[in-house]
mmCIF file with all atom_site columns, C-alpha atoms in Angstrom:
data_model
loop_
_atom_site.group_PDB
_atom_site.id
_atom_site.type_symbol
_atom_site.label_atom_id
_atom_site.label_alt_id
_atom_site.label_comp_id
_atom_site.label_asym_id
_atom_site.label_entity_id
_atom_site.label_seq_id
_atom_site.pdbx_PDB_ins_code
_atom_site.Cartn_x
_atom_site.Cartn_y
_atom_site.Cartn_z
_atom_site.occupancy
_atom_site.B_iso_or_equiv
_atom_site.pdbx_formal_charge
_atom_site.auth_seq_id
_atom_site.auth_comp_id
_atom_site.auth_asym_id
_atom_site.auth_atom_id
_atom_site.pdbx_PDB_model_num
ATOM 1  C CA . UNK F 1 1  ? 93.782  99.428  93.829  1.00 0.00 ? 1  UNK F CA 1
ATOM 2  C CA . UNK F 1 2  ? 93.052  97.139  90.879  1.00 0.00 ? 2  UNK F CA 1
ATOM 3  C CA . UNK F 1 3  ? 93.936  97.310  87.149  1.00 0.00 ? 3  UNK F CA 1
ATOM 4  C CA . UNK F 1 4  ? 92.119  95.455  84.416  1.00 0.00 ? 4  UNK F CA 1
ATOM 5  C CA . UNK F 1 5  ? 91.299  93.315  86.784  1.00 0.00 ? 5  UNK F CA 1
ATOM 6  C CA . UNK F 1 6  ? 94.249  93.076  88.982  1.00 0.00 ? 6  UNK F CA 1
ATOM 7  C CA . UNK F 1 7  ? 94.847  93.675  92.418  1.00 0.00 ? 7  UNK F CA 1
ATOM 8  C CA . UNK F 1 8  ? 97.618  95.269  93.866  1.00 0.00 ? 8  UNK F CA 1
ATOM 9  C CA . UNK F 1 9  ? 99.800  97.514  95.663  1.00 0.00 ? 9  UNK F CA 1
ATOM 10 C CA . UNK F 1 10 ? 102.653 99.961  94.306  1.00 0.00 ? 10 UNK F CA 1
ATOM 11 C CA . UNK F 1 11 ? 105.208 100.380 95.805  1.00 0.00 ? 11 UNK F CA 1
ATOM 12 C CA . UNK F 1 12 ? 105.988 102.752 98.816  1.00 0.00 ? 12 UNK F CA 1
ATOM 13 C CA . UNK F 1 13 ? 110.089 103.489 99.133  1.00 0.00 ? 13 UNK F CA 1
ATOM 14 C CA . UNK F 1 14 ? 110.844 104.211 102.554 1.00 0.00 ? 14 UNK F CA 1
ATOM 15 C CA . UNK F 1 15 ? 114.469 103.707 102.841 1.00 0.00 ? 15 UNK F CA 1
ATOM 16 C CA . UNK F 1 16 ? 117.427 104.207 101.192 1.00 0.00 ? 16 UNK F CA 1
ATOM 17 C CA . UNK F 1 17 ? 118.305 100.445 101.106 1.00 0.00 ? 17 UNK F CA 1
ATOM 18 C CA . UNK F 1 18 ? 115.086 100.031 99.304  1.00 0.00 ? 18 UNK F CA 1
ATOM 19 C CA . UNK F 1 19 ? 115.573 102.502 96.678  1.00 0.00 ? 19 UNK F CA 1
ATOM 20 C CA . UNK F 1 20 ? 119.197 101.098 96.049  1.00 0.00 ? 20 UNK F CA 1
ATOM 21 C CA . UNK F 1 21 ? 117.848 97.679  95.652  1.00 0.00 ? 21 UNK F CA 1
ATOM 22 C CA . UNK F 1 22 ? 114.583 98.910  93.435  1.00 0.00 ? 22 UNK F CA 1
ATOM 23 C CA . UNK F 1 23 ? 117.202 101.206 90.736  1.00 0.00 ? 23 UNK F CA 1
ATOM 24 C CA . UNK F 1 24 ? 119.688 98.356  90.612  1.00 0.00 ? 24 UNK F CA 1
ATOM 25 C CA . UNK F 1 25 ? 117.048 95.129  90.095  1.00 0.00 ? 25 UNK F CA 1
ATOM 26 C CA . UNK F 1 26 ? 115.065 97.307  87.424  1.00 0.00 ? 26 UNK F CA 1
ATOM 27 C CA . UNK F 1 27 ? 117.538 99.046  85.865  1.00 0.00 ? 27 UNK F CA 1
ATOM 28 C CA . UNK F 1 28 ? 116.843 98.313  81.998  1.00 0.00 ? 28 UNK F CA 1
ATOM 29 C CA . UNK F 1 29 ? 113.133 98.652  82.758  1.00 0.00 ? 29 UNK F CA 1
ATOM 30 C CA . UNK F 1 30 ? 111.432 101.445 80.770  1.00 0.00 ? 30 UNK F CA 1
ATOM 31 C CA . UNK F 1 31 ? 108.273 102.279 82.988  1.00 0.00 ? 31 UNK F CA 1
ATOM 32 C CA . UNK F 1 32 ? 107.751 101.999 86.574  1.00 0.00 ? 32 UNK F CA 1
ATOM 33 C CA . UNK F 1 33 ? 105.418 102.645 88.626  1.00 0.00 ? 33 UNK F CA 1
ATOM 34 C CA . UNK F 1 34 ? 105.166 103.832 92.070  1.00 0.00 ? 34 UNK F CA 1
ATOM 35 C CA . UNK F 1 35 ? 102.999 105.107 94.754  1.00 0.00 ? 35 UNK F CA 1
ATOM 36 C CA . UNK F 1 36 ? 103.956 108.502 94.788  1.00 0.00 ? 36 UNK F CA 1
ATOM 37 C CA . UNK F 1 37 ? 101.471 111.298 93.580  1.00 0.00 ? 37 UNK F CA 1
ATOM 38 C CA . UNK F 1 38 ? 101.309 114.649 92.958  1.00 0.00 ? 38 UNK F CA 1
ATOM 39 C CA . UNK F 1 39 ? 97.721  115.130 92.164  1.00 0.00 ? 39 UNK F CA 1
ATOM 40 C CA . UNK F 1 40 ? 96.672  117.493 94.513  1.00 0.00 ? 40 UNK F CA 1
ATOM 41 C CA . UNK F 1 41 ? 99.715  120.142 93.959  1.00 0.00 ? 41 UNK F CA 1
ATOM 42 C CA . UNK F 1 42 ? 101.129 119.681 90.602  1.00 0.00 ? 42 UNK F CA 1
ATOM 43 C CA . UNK F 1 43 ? 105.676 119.399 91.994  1.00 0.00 ? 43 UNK F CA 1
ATOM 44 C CA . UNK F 1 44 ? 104.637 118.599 95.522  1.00 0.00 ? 44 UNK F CA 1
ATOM 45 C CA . UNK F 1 45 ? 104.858 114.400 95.933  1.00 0.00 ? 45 UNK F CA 1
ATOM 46 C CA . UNK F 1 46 ? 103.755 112.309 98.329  1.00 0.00 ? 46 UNK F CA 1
ATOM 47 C CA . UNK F 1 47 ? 102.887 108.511 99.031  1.00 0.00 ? 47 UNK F CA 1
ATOM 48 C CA . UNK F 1 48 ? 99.802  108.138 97.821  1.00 0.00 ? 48 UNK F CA 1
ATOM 49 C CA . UNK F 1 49 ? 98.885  104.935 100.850 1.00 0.00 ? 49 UNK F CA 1
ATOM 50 C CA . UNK F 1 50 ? 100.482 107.184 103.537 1.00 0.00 ? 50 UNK F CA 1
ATOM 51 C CA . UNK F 1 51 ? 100.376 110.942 102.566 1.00 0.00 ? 51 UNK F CA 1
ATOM 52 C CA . UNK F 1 52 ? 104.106 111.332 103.638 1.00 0.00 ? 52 UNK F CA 1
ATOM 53 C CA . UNK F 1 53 ? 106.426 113.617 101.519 1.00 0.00 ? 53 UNK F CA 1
ATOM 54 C CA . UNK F 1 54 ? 109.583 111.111 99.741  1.00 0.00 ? 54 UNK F CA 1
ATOM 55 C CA . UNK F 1 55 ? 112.357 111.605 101.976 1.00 0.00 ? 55 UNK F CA 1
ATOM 56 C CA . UNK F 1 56 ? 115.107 114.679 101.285 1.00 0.00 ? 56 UNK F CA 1
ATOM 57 C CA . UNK F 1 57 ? 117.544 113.976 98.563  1.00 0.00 ? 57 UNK F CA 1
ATOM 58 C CA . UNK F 1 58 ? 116.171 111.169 98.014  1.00 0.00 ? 58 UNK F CA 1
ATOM 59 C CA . UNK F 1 59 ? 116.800 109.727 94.516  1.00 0.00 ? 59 UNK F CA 1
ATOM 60 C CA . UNK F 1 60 ? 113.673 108.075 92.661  1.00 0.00 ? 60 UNK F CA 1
ATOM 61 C CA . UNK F 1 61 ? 114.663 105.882 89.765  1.00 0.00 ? 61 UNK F CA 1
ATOM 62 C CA . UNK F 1 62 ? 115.202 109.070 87.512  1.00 0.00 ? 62 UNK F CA 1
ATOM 63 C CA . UNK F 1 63 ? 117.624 111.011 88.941  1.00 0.00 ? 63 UNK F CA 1
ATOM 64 C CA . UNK F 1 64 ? 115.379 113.201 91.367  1.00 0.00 ? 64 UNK F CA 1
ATOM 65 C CA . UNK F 1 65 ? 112.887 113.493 88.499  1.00 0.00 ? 65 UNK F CA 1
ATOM 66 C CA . UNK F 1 66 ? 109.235 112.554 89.114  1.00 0.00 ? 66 UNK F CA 1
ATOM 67 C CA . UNK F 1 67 ? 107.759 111.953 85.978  1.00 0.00 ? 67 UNK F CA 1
ATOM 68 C CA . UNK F 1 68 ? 103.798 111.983 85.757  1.00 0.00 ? 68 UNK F CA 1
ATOM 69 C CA . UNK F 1 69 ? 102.929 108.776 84.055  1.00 0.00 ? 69 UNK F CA 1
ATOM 70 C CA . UNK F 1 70 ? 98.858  107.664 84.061  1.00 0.00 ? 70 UNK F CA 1
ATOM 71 C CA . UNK F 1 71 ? 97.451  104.332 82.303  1.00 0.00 ? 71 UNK F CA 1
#
């Protein structure tokens, strides 16, 4: 995955402990971005690397919200 240039990775949450340590250490941020997609059925997310669903209850930066955000 590259942007403007840029190679990368987003990020993949696959734990609890790492979502708890991603909401705290970017807390005042305004924008993040992660690997999850819902491109192929608009409500139904999934890692975009790994094609797994985000685990049950789990709680993504926004309160449960997925927001669709493009570049």
């Amino acid at each position: 995955m590259s942007y403007q240039g840029q190679t990368g990775y987003l990020a993949t949450i696959t734990s609890t402990e790492e979502n708890s340590f991603i909401s705290t250490n970017i807390a005042s941020a305004s924008n993040i971005w992660i690997g999850a997609t819902d491109d192929l059925v608009e409500g139904a997310w999934k890692w975009d690397t790994s094609g797994g669903s985000p685990r049950s209850g789990q709680t993504i930066l926004d309160g449960n919200k997925f927001r669709n955000l493009h570049p």
